[in-house]
Short mmCIF file of C-alpha atoms and ligand atoms in Angstrom, two decimals:
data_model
loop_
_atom_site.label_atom_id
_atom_site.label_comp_id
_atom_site.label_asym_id
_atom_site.label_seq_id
_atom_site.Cartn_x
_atom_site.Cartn_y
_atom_site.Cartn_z
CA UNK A 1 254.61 70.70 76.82
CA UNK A 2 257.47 69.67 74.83
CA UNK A 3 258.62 65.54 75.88
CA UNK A 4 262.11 66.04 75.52
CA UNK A 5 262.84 69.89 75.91
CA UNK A 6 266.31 71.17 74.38
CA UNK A 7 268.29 72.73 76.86
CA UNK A 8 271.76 74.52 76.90
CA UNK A 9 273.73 74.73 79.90
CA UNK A 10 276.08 77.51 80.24
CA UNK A 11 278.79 77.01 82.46
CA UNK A 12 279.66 73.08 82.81
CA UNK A 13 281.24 73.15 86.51
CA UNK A 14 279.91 71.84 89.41
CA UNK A 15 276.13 73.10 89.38
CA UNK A 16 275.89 73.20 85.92
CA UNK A 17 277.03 69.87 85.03
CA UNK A 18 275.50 68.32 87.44
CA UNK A 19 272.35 69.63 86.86
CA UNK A 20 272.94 68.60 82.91
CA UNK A 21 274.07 65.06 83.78
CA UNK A 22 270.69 64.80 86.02
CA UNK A 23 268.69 65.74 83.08
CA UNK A 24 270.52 63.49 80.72
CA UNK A 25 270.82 60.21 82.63
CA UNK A 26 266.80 60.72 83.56
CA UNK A 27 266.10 61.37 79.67
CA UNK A 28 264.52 64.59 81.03
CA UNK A 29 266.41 66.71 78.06
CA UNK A 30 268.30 67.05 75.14
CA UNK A 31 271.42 68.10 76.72
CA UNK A 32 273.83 70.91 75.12
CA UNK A 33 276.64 71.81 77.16
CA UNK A 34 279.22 75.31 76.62
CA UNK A 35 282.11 76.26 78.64
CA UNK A 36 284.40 79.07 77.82
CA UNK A 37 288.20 77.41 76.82
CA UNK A 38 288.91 74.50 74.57
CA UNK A 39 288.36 71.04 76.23
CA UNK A 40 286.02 71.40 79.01
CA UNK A 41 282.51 70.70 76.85
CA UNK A 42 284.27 68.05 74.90
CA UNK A 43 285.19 66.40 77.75
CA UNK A 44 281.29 67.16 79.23
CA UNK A 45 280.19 65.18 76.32
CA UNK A 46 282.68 62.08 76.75
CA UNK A 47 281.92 62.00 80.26
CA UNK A 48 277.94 61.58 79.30
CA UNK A 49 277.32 64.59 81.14
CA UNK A 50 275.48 66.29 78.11
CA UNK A 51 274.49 65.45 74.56
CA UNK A 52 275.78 67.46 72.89
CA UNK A 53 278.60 70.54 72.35
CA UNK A 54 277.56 73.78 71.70
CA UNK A 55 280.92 75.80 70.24
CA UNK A 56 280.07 79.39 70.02
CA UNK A 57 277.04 81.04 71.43
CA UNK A 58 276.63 83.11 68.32
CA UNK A 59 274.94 80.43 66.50
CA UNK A 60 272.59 78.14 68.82
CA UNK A 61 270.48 75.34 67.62
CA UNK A 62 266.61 75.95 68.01
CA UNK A 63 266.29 75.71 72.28
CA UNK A 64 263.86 75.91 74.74
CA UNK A 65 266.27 76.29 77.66
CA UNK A 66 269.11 78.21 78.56
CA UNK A 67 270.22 77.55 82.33
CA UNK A 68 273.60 80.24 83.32
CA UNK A 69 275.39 77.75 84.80
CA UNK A 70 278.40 80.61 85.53
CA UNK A 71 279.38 82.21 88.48
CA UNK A 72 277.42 85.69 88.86
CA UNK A 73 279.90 88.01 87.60
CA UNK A 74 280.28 86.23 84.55
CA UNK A 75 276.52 86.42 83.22
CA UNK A 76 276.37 89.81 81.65
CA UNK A 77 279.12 88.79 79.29
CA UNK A 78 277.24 85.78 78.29
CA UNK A 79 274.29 87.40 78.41
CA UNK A 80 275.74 89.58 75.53
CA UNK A 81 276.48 86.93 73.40
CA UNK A 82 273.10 84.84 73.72
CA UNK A 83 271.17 87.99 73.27
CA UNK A 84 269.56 87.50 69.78
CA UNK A 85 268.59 83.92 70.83
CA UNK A 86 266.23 85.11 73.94
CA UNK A 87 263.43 86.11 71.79
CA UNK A 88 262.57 82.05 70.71
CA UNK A 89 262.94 80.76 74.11
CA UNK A 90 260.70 79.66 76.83
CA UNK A 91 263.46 79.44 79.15
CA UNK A 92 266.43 81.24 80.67
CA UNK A 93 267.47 80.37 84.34
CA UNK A 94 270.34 80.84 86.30
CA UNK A 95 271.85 78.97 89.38
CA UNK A 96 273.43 82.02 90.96
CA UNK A 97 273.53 82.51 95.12
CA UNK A 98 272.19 85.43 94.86
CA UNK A 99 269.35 86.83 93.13
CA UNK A 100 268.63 90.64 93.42
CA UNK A 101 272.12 91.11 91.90
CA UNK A 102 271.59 88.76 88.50
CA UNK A 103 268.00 90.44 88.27
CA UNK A 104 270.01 93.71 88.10
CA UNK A 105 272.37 92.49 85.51
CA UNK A 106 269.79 90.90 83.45
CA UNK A 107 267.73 93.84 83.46
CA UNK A 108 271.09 96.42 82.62
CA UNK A 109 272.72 93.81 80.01
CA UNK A 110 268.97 93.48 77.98
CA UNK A 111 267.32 96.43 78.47
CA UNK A 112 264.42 94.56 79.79
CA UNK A 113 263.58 91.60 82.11
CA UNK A 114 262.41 89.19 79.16
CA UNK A 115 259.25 87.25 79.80
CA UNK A 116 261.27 83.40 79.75
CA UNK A 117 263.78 84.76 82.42
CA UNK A 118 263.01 83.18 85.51
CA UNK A 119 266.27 83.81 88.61
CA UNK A 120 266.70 79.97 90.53
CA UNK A 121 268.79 79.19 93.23
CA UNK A 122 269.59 75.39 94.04
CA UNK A 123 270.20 74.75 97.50
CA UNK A 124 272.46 71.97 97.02
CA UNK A 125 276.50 72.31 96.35
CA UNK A 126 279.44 71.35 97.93
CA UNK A 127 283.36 72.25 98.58
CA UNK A 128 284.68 71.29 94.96
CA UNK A 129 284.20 72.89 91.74
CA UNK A 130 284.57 72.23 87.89
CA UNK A 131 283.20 69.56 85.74
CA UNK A 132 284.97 66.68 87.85
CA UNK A 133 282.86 67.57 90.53
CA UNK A 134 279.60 66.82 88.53
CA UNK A 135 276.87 64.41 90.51
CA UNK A 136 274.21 63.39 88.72
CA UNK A 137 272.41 63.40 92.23
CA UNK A 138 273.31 66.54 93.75
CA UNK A 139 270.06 67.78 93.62
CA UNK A 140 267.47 65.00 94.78
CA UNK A 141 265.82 65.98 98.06
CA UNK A 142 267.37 69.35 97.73
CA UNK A 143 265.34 72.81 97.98
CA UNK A 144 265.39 74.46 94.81
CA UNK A 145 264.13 78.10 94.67
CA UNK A 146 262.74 79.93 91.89
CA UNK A 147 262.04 83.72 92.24
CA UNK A 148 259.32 84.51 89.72
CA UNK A 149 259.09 87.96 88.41
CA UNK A 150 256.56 90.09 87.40
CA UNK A 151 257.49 89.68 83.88
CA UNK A 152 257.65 85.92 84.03
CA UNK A 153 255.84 83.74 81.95
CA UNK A 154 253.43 80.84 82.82
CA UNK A 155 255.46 78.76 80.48
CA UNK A 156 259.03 79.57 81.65
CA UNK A 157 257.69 78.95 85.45
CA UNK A 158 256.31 75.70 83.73
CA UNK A 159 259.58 74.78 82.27
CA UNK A 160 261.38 75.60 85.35
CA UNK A 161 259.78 73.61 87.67
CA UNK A 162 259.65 70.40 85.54
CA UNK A 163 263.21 70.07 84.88
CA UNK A 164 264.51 71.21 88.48
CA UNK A 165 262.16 68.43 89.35
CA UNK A 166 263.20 65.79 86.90
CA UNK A 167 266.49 66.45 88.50
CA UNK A 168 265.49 65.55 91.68
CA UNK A 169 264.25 68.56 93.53
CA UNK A 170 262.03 70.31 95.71
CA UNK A 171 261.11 73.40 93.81
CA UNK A 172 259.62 76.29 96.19
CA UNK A 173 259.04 79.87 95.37
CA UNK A 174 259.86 82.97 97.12
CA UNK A 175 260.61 86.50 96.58
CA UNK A 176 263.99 87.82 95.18
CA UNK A 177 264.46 90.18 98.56
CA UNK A 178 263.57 86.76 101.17
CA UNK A 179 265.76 84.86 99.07
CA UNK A 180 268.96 87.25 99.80
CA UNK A 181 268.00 87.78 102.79
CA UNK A 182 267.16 83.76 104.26
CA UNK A 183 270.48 82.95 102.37
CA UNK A 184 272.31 86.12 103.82
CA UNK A 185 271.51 84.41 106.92
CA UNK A 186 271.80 80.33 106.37
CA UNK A 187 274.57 80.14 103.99
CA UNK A 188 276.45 83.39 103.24
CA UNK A 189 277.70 84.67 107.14
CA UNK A 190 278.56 81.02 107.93
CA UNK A 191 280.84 80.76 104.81
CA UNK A 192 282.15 84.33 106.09
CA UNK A 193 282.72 83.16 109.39
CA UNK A 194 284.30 79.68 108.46
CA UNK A 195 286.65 81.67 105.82
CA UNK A 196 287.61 83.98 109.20
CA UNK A 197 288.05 81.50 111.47
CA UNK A 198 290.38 79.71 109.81
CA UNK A 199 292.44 82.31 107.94
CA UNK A 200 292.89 83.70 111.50
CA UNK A 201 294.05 80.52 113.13
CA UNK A 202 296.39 79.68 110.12
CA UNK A 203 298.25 82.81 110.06
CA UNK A 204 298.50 82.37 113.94
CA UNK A 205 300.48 78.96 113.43
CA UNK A 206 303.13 78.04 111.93
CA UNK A 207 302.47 76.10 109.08
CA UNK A 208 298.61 75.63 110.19
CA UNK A 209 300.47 73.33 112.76
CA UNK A 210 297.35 73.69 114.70
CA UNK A 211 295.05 72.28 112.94
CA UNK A 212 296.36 68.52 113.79
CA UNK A 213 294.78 68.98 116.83
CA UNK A 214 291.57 69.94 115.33
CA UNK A 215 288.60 67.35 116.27
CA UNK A 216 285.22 66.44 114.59
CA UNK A 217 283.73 69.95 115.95
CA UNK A 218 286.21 72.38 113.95
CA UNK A 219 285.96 69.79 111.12
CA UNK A 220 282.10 70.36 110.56
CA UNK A 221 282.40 73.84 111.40
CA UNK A 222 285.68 74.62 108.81
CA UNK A 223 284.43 72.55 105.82
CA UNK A 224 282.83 75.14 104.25
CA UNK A 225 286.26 77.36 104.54
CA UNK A 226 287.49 74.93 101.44
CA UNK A 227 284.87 76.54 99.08
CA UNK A 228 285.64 77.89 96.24
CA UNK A 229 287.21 81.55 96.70
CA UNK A 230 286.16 83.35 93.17
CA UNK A 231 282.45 82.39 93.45
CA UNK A 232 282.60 83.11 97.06
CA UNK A 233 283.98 87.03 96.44
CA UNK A 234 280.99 87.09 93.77
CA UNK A 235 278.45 86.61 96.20
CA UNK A 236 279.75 88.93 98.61
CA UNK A 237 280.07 91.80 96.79
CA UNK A 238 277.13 90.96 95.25
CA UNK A 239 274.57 90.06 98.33
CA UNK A 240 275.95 93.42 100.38
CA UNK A 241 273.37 94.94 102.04
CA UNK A 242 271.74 91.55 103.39
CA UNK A 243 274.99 90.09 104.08
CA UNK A 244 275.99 93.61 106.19
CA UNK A 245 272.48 93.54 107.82
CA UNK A 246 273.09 89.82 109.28
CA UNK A 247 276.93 90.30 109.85
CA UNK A 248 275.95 93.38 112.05
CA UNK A 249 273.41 91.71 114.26
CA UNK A 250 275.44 88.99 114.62
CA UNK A 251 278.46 90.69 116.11
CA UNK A 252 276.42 92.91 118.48
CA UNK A 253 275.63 89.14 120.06
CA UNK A 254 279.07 88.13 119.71
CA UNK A 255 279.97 91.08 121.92
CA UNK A 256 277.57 90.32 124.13
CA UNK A 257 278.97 87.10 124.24
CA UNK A 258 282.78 88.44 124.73
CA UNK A 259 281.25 90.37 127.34
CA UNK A 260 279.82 87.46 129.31
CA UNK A 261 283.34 85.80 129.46
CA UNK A 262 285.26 88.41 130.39
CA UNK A 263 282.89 89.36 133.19
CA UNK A 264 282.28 85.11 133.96
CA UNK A 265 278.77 85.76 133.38
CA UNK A 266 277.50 81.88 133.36
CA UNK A 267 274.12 82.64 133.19
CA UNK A 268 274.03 84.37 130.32
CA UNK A 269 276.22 81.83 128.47
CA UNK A 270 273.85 79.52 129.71
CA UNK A 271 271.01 80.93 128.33
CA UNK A 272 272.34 81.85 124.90
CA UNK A 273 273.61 77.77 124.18
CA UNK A 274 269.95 76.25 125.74
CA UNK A 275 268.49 78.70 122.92
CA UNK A 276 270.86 77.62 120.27
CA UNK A 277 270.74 73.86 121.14
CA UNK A 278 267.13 73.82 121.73
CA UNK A 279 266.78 75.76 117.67
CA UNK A 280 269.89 73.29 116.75
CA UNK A 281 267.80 70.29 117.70
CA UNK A 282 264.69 71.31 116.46
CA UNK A 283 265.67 72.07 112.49
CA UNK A 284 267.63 68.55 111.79
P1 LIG B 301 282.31 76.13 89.03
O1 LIG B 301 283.52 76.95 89.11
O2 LIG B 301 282.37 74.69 89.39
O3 LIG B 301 281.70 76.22 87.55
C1 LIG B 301 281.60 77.40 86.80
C2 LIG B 301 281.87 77.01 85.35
O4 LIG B 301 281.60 78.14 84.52
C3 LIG B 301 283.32 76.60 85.10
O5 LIG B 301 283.36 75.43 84.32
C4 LIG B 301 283.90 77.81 84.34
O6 LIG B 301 284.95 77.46 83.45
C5 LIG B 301 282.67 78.28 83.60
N1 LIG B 301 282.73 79.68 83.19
C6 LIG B 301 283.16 80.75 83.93
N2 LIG B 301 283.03 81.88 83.21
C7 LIG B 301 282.50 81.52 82.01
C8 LIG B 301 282.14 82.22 80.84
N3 LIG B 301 282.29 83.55 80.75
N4 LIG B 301 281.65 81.52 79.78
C9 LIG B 301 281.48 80.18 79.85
N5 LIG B 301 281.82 79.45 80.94
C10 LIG B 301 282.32 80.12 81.99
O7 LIG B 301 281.20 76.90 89.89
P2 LIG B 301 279.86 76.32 90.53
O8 LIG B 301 280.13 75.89 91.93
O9 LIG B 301 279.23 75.38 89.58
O10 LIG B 301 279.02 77.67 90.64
C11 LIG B 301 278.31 78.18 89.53
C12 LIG B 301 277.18 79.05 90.04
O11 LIG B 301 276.36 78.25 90.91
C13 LIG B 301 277.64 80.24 90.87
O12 LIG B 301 276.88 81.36 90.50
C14 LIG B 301 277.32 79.86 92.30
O13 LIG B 301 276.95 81.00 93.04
C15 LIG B 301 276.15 78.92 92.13
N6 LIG B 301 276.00 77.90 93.18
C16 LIG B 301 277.08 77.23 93.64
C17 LIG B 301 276.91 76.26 94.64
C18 LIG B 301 278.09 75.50 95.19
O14 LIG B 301 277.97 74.88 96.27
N7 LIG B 301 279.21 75.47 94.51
C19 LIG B 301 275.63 75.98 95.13
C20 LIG B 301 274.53 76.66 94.60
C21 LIG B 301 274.73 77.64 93.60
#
């Protein structure tokens, strides 16, 4: 295996460039960074986030990485630009939320599902976006999943898992359909809900007056509601059908819930918080 493998990240905001300026500050790559608009890579490369800047995809230097560090709707476009470079790599990655959706695009924008192309997913992230968000330690102690194809090589699985690792990270495989679906579940119905919850309460008050009153609980709860909108309408229009499935079982229980209040139906209540609490305390 390569020592220093070259690697181009795509996309140089907050997953991307952090994952670049891991991989750079533990000499774990040769580091070339691309953003679309003047400035941003530039500024990547004073900032010692990558190596070096990569100006138009049309002509890459020799690579053995390319990691889509772009929000999901924006890969086939890239993906059209990078395509005569694919056949030298061992590599190409993405960091997208969801998975069964870049698969599809991959496979529709190349014809095939190339041998490098391995779909990842780290489970790290946070509120803020763009290249002044980048953390150099995002990623250590974090999950990161991989979902191996088929039609993906030993080598790019190799590659994969040695620089998600350099970077900090616990690397764990699964199937594209679990992934959407666990992540349906753990991440995108609680951004849903959050988003809700506080659009709802904001139009209700007059300039979100309200939320001054707001304690710790609707502070944990509403973080996640100052995530970034664009990447957040990418994943759910592109995670649909597992996002519906979860959505739908969870407001049957919500009625259920509504239900028990309006009837005063402690017991119930009762029963439904033990559950959660006891699950609650039993995953941190
Ligand atoms: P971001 O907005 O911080 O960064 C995206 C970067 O891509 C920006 O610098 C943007 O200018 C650039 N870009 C957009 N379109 C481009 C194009 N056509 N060509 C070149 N550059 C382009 O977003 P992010 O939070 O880093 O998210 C990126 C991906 O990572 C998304 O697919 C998201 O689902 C995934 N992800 C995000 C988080 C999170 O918490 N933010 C966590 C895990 C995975």
């Amino acid at each position: 295996m390569n020592q220093q493998p070259k690697v181009l990240v795509i996309g140089l905001g907050l997953i991307g460039a952090s994952f670049a300026k891991a991989l750079k500050s533990r000499h774990a790559a040769y580091v070339y960074g691309y953003n679309r608009g003047a400035g941003v890579a530039q500024q990547a490369k004073e900032l010692a986030v990558i190596d070096e800047v990569v100006d138009d995809l049309q002509s890459l230097p020799p690579l053995d990485c390319i990691v889509l560090g772009v929000p999901v709707l924006a890969i086939a476009p890239v993906l059209e630009q990078i395509k005569p470079a694919l056949s030298g790599l061992t590599l190409l990655t993405d960091v997208g939320s969801v998975k069964g959706e870049v698969v599809t695009i991959v496979q529709q924008t190349l014809g095939e599902l190339p041998a490098c192309f391995v779909p990842g997913h780290p489970i790290a992230g946070a509120e803020k976006s763009g290249l002044a968000a980048a953390n150099e330690t995002l990623f250590d102690d974090h999950m990161h999943i991989i979902t191996p194809l088929a039609s993906s090589s030993a080598a790019a699985i190799e590659l994969v898992t040695q620089l998600w690792q350099a970077c900090g990270a616990d690397v764990i495989s699964m199937s594209v359909e679990k992934h959407d679906e666990v992540l349906a579940a753990t991440s995108h119905l609680p951004h849903l809900l959050a988003f809700s919850l506080v659009d709802t309460l904001s139009r209700e008050s007059e300039n979100s007056e309200i939320f001054k009153y707001a304690a710790g609980g609707f502070r944990d709860f509403s973080r996640i509601a100052a995530s970034d909108p664009t990447m957040w309408h990418d994943i759910f229009l592109t995670n649909q059908s597992a996002l519906l499935a979860v959505l739908r079982r969870f407001q049957a229980d919500l009625s259920q819930l509504e239900q028990a209040v309006e009837q005063g139906d402690g017991a119930y209540l009762k029963q439904v918080f033990t559950q959660a609490k006891q699950s609650r305390d039993h995953f941190s």
